[in-house]
């Protein structure tokens, strides 16, 4: 069994990651309670879907932040597109829940879909697909690994390979590559 790669600093050392982890926990708890509410004896309570409509965007936003956070630098210019995406998700899911369920065969269609479905498909599904790649492209130089980061990762890899080789020598096991 191999040990995980060690880093010089704990992952939760900076405020951005701590906040994102707290938001992720909050989002996952909201999602779990929302799903659990569907098993109520009197049917799903009104607040159950709303917990999902809030918990899912919060969890997605937290995961995006955790993936983009660069040490103490945080997420830099990605704050605005990430906030936009989370807001679009909250507003989209919220609008779909808040609108009356009065669709019929005579309902007006929006790009071929009833209004609530169009909000979810086009707003929640497609809009972030256009925003996030552009945001990542515009911030690529500042948010990706620089030469120093790449060298640190390589050094950690060398250290882990050496440690693994040392463990194999002491235990007498061999790894086939």
Short mmCIF file of C-alpha atoms in Angstrom, two decimals:
data_model
loop_
_atom_site.label_atom_id
_atom_site.label_comp_id
_atom_site.label_asym_id
_atom_site.label_seq_id
_atom_site.Cartn_x
_atom_site.Cartn_y
_atom_site.Cartn_z
CA UNK A 1 0.00 0.00 0.00
CA UNK A 2 1.42 3.37 -0.91
CA UNK A 3 1.22 6.50 1.19
CA UNK A 4 -0.44 9.62 -0.23
CA UNK A 5 1.75 12.39 -1.57
CA UNK A 6 2.78 14.68 1.23
CA UNK A 7 2.64 18.41 0.80
CA UNK A 8 4.50 21.01 2.77
CA UNK A 9 1.31 22.69 4.00
CA UNK A 10 -2.00 21.19 5.06
CA UNK A 11 -4.67 21.52 2.38
CA UNK A 12 -6.94 23.53 4.68
CA UNK A 13 -4.30 26.08 5.70
CA UNK A 14 -5.66 28.96 3.65
CA UNK A 15 -9.00 30.70 4.13
CA UNK A 16 -10.21 30.01 0.58
CA UNK A 17 -9.99 26.25 1.00
CA UNK A 18 -11.43 26.32 4.52
CA UNK A 19 -14.40 28.35 3.30
CA UNK A 20 -14.89 26.11 0.28
CA UNK A 21 -14.76 22.97 2.43
CA UNK A 22 -17.30 24.46 4.84
CA UNK A 23 -19.56 25.42 1.91
CA UNK A 24 -19.17 21.94 0.42
CA UNK A 25 -20.17 20.34 3.72
CA UNK A 26 -23.15 22.68 4.00
CA UNK A 27 -24.20 21.96 0.40
CA UNK A 28 -23.90 18.20 0.81
CA UNK A 29 -25.88 18.27 4.06
CA UNK A 30 -28.61 20.35 2.37
CA UNK A 31 -28.71 17.89 -0.54
CA UNK A 32 -28.90 14.90 1.81
CA UNK A 33 -31.72 16.45 3.85
CA UNK A 34 -33.54 17.40 0.65
CA UNK A 35 -33.37 13.85 -0.65
CA UNK A 36 -34.27 12.39 2.74
CA UNK A 37 -37.34 14.64 2.88
CA UNK A 38 -38.78 12.70 -0.06
CA UNK A 39 -39.26 9.76 2.27
CA UNK A 40 -41.58 11.67 4.63
CA UNK A 41 -44.76 9.81 5.43
CA UNK A 42 -46.95 12.72 4.35
CA UNK A 43 -45.15 13.19 1.04
CA UNK A 44 -42.30 15.48 0.16
CA UNK A 45 -42.46 18.72 2.14
CA UNK A 46 -42.41 22.01 0.22
CA UNK A 47 -38.95 22.87 1.57
CA UNK A 48 -37.31 19.62 0.36
CA UNK A 49 -36.79 20.63 -3.28
CA UNK A 50 -35.68 24.09 -2.16
CA UNK A 51 -32.85 22.53 -0.14
CA UNK A 52 -31.74 20.78 -3.32
CA UNK A 53 -32.07 24.00 -5.34
CA UNK A 54 -29.70 25.70 -2.89
CA UNK A 55 -27.47 22.79 -1.88
CA UNK A 56 -26.53 21.72 -5.41
CA UNK A 57 -25.22 25.14 -6.52
CA UNK A 58 -23.39 25.64 -3.23
CA UNK A 59 -21.69 22.24 -3.54
CA UNK A 60 -20.81 22.83 -7.21
CA UNK A 61 -19.40 26.28 -6.41
CA UNK A 62 -17.35 24.88 -3.54
CA UNK A 63 -15.94 22.12 -5.75
CA UNK A 64 -15.01 24.67 -8.43
CA UNK A 65 -13.23 26.78 -5.80
CA UNK A 66 -11.37 23.79 -4.38
CA UNK A 67 -10.24 22.84 -7.88
CA UNK A 68 -9.09 26.34 -8.79
CA UNK A 69 -7.62 27.56 -5.49
CA UNK A 70 -3.92 28.31 -5.75
CA UNK A 71 -2.53 28.31 -2.23
CA UNK A 72 -2.83 31.59 -0.43
CA UNK A 73 -3.64 33.35 -3.72
CA UNK A 74 -7.15 31.93 -3.64
CA UNK A 75 -9.04 31.86 -6.92
CA UNK A 76 -8.14 35.32 -8.10
CA UNK A 77 -10.17 36.66 -11.01
CA UNK A 78 -12.28 33.50 -11.11
CA UNK A 79 -14.37 34.89 -8.22
CA UNK A 80 -16.67 36.72 -10.60
CA UNK A 81 -17.40 33.86 -13.05
CA UNK A 82 -17.76 31.38 -10.19
CA UNK A 83 -20.22 33.69 -8.40
CA UNK A 84 -22.07 34.18 -11.68
CA UNK A 85 -22.38 30.42 -12.25
CA UNK A 86 -23.59 29.76 -8.70
CA UNK A 87 -26.10 32.63 -9.00
CA UNK A 88 -27.35 31.29 -12.35
CA UNK A 89 -27.81 27.85 -10.82
CA UNK A 90 -29.64 29.18 -7.75
CA UNK A 91 -31.85 31.49 -9.82
CA UNK A 92 -32.50 28.81 -12.46
CA UNK A 93 -33.44 26.07 -10.01
CA UNK A 94 -35.40 28.56 -7.91
CA UNK A 95 -37.33 29.89 -10.90
CA UNK A 96 -38.16 26.38 -12.06
CA UNK A 97 -39.51 25.59 -8.59
CA UNK A 98 -41.32 28.91 -8.12
CA UNK A 99 -43.15 28.97 -11.45
CA UNK A 100 -46.61 27.41 -11.44
CA UNK A 101 -46.90 23.89 -12.79
CA UNK A 102 -49.54 24.79 -15.34
CA UNK A 103 -47.94 23.60 -18.56
CA UNK A 104 -50.22 22.10 -21.12
CA UNK A 105 -50.18 21.22 -24.80
CA UNK A 106 -51.15 24.85 -25.48
CA UNK A 107 -48.35 26.41 -23.38
CA UNK A 108 -45.95 28.78 -25.07
CA UNK A 109 -42.63 27.12 -25.90
CA UNK A 110 -39.22 28.71 -25.38
CA UNK A 111 -36.77 27.36 -27.94
CA UNK A 112 -38.94 24.26 -28.18
CA UNK A 113 -39.44 23.68 -24.44
CA UNK A 114 -41.97 24.67 -21.80
CA UNK A 115 -40.72 27.61 -19.72
CA UNK A 116 -39.62 25.65 -16.64
CA UNK A 117 -37.77 23.06 -18.72
CA UNK A 118 -36.18 25.81 -20.83
CA UNK A 119 -34.89 27.54 -17.69
CA UNK A 120 -33.27 24.35 -16.45
CA UNK A 121 -31.87 23.20 -19.80
CA UNK A 122 -30.71 26.52 -21.21
CA UNK A 123 -30.02 28.47 -18.04
CA UNK A 124 -28.74 25.86 -15.62
CA UNK A 125 -27.37 23.45 -18.22
CA UNK A 126 -25.94 25.53 -21.03
CA UNK A 127 -25.07 28.98 -19.71
CA UNK A 128 -22.27 27.76 -17.38
CA UNK A 129 -20.85 25.72 -20.28
CA UNK A 130 -20.16 28.97 -22.13
CA UNK A 131 -19.01 31.05 -19.15
CA UNK A 132 -16.55 28.73 -17.41
CA UNK A 133 -14.28 27.81 -20.35
CA UNK A 134 -13.95 31.48 -21.28
CA UNK A 135 -13.16 32.40 -17.67
CA UNK A 136 -10.55 29.66 -17.41
CA UNK A 137 -9.00 30.70 -20.73
CA UNK A 138 -8.76 34.33 -19.64
CA UNK A 139 -7.16 33.43 -16.30
CA UNK A 140 -4.96 30.58 -17.53
CA UNK A 141 -1.66 32.42 -17.06
CA UNK A 142 -2.38 33.41 -13.46
CA UNK A 143 -4.24 30.31 -12.28
CA UNK A 144 -2.22 27.43 -13.70
CA UNK A 145 0.94 25.89 -12.35
CA UNK A 146 4.04 27.98 -12.86
CA UNK A 147 7.52 26.50 -13.34
CA UNK A 148 8.21 26.58 -9.59
CA UNK A 149 4.99 24.67 -8.86
CA UNK A 150 5.79 22.05 -11.52
CA UNK A 151 9.27 21.54 -10.06
CA UNK A 152 7.79 21.18 -6.55
CA UNK A 153 5.39 18.50 -7.83
CA UNK A 154 8.27 16.69 -9.56
CA UNK A 155 10.35 16.82 -6.37
CA UNK A 156 7.47 15.40 -4.35
CA UNK A 157 7.16 12.61 -6.93
CA UNK A 158 10.87 11.82 -6.67
CA UNK A 159 10.66 11.80 -2.87
CA UNK A 160 7.65 9.49 -2.92
CA UNK A 161 9.30 7.09 -5.40
CA UNK A 162 12.43 7.00 -3.25
CA UNK A 163 10.40 6.39 -0.10
CA UNK A 164 8.43 3.62 -1.82
CA UNK A 165 11.65 2.00 -3.06
CA UNK A 166 13.02 2.15 0.48
CA UNK A 167 9.90 0.51 1.88
CA UNK A 168 10.07 -2.25 -0.74
CA UNK A 169 13.70 -2.93 0.11
CA UNK A 170 12.96 -3.19 3.84
CA UNK A 171 9.95 -5.47 3.32
CA UNK A 172 11.45 -7.49 0.48
CA UNK A 173 8.55 -6.88 -1.90
CA UNK A 174 8.90 -6.00 -5.53
CA UNK A 175 6.67 -3.92 -7.72
CA UNK A 176 6.24 -5.01 -11.32
CA UNK A 177 6.02 -2.14 -13.79
#
